[in-house]
C-alpha positions in Angstrom: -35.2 -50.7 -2.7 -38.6 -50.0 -0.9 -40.3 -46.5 0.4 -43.1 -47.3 3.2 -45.2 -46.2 0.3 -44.3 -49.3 -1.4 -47.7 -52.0 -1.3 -47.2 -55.4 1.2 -48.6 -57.2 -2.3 -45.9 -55.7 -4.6 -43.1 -56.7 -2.1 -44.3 -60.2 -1.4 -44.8 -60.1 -5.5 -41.2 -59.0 -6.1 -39.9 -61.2 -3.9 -41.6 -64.6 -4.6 -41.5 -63.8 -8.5 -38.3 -61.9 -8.9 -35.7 -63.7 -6.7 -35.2 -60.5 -4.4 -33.8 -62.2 -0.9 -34.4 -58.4 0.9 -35.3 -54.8 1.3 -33.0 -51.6 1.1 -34.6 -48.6 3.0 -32.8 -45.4 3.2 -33.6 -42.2 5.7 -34.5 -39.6 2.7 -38.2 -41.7 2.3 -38.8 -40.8 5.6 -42.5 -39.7 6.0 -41.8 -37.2 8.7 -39.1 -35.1 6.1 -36.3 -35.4 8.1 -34.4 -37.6 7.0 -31.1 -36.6 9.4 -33.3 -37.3 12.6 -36.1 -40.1 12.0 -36.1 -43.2 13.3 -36.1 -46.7 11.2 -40.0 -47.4 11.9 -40.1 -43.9 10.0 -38.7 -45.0 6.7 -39.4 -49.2 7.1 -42.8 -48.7 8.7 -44.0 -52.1 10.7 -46.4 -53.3 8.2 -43.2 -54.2 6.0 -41.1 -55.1 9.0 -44.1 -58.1 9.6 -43.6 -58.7 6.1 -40.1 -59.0 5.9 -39.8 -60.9 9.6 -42.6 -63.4 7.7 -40.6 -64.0 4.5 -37.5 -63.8 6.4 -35.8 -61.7 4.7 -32.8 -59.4 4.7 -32.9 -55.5 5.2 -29.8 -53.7 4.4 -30.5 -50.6 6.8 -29.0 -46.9 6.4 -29.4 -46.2 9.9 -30.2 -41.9 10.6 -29.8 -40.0 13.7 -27.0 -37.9 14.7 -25.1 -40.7 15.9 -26.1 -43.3 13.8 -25.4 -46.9 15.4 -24.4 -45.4 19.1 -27.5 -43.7 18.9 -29.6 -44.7 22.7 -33.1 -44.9 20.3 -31.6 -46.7 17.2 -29.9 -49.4 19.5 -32.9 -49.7 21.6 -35.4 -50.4 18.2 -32.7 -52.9 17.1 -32.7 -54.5 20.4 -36.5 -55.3 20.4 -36.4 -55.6 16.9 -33.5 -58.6 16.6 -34.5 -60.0 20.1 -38.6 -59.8 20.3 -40.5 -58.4 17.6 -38.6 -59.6 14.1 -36.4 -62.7 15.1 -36.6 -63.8 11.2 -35.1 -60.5 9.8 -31.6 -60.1 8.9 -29.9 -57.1 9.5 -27.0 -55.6 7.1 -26.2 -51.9 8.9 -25.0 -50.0 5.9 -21.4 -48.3 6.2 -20.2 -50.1 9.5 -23.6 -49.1 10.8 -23.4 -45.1 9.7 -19.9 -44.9 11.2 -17.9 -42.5 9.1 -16.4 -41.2 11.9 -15.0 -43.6 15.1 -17.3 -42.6 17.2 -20.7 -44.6 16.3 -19.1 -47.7 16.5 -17.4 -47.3 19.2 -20.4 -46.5 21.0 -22.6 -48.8 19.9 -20.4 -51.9 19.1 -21.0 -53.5 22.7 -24.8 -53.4 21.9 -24.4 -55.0 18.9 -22.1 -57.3 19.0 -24.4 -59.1 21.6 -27.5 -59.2 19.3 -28.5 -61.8 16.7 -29.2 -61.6 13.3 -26.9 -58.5 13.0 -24.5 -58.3 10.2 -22.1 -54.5 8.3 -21.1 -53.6 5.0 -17.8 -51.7 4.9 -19.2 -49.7 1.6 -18.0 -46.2 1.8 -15.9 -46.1 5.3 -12.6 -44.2 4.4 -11.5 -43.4 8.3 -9.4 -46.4 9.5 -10.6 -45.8 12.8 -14.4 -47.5 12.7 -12.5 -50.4 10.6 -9.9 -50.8 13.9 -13.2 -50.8 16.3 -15.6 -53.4 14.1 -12.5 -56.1 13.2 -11.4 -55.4 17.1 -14.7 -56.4 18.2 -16.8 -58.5 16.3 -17.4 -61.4 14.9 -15.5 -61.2 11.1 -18.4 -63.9 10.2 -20.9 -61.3 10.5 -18.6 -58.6 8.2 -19.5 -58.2 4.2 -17.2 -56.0 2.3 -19.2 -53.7 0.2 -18.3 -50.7 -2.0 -21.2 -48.9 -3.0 -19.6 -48.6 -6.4 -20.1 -46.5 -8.7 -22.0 -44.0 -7.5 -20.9 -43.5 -3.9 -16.9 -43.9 -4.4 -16.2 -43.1 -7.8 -14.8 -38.9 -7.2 -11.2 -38.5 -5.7 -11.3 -38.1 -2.6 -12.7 -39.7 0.5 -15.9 -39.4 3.3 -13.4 -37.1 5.7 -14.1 -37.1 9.3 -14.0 -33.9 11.5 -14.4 -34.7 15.0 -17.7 -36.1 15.1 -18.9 -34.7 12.0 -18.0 -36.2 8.1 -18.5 -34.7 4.9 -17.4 -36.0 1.3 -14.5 -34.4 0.1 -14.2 -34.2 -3.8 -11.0 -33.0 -4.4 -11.7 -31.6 -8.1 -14.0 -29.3 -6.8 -11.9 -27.2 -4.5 -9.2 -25.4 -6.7 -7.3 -24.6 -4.1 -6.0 -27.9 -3.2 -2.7 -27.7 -6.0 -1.0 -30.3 -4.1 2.5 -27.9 -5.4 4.5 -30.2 -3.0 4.4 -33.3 -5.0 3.9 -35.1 -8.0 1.0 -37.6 -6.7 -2.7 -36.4 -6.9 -5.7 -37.7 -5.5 -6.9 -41.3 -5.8 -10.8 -42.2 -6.3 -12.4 -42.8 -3.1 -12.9 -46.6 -3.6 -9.2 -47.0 -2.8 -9.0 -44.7 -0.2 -11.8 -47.3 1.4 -9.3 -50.2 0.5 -6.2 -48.8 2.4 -8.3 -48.2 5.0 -9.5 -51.8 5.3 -5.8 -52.5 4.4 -4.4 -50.4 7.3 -6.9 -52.0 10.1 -6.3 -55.5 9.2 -3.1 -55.3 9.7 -3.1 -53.4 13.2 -5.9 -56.1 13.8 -3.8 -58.8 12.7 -6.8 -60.6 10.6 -5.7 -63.6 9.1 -5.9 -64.3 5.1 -8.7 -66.3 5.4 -10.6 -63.7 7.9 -10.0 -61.4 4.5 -11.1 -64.1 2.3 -14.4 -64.3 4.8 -14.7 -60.5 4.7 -14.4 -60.1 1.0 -16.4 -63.1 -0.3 -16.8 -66.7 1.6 -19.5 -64.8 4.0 -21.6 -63.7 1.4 -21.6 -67.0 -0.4 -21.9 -68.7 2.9 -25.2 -66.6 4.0 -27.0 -65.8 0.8 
């Protein structure tokens, strides 16, 4: 993980000494504070981005903005970024590309199905929907299944989408949900992202070894 306050010598350090193949940046380093609105040069500021394009490295990217991966300014960075500026990086666009709802994906898949050096992690996703846009749509080569375990999936529960807004749902925090109509309670979020996958790939009709790609042979294959 790196923070643009993090030193060019103590990546290219880590890296050459430590094995690290990439960087993980997150929206809540931010330097403008708003970490729901910034933009990636705001949280992986170009200095590191030369760096990374240099070394050729991999950035696994939590993408902000309202909209995530559909979002007009996001796409457009990626665009110059993947086409022009940093042909050497490698992209991973964490939790299909910030699409906990269907509607990032669907609006940005078109865009980024068409530029290189673009790859998703499935960590996280419990709507089937984003899953039936990204298997309908691109490449499964360029798909990693991730799960963000433990920290991200490990309450029951699931990342429940509203419309166009999501929110993590922790069932044992809202007493009112008795569940007096049955026997079965809850399961930990982790699965909930499994039937999920489950569910798509079958509407998508992905082969076993498309699965086997997804869950492991594209990870040994690319790193």
């Amino acid at each position: 993980m790196t923070t643009p306050s993090d030193s060019l010598e103590d990546i290219e350090k880590d890296v050459k000494n430590k094995g690290f193949q990439g960087l993980k940046v997150y929206r809540m380093y931010s330097v403008t504070g708003d970490m729901a609105n910034c933009t990636i040069d705001e949280y992986l500021p170009h200095e590191q981005l030369e760096l990374a394009n240099e070394l050729g490295l991999w950035v696994t990217l939590h993408l902000s903005r309202e909209d995530g991966c559909g979002d007009e300014k996001n796409l457009k960075d990626l665009t110059e970024f993947t086409t022009k500026r940093y042909p050497n990086i490698k992209w991973i666009l964490a939790h299909i590309a910030r699409s906990f709802t269907y509607r990032p994906i669907q609006q940005g898949i078109e865009t980024l199905r068409n530029l290189p050096n673009i790859w998703y992690d499935l960590s996280a996703v419990t709507d089937i929907r984003p899953y039936i846009t990204l298997f309908n749509n691109e490449d499964h080569k360029r798909i990693f299944y991730g799960s963000d375990a433990v920290e991200s999936v490990s309450f029951h529960g699931a990342y429940t989408a509203y419309g166009h807004a999501h929110q993590q749902v922790e069932t044992d925090n809202i007493p009112s949900l008795t569940f007096s109509h049955t026997t079965n309670r809850p399961i930990l979020c982790i699965y909930e992202q499994l039937i999920a996958m489950k569910q798509a790939s079958i509407i998508c009709e992905l082969s076993n070894d498309q699965l086997e790609d997804i869950f492991w042979r594209n990870a040994v294959r690319d790193f």
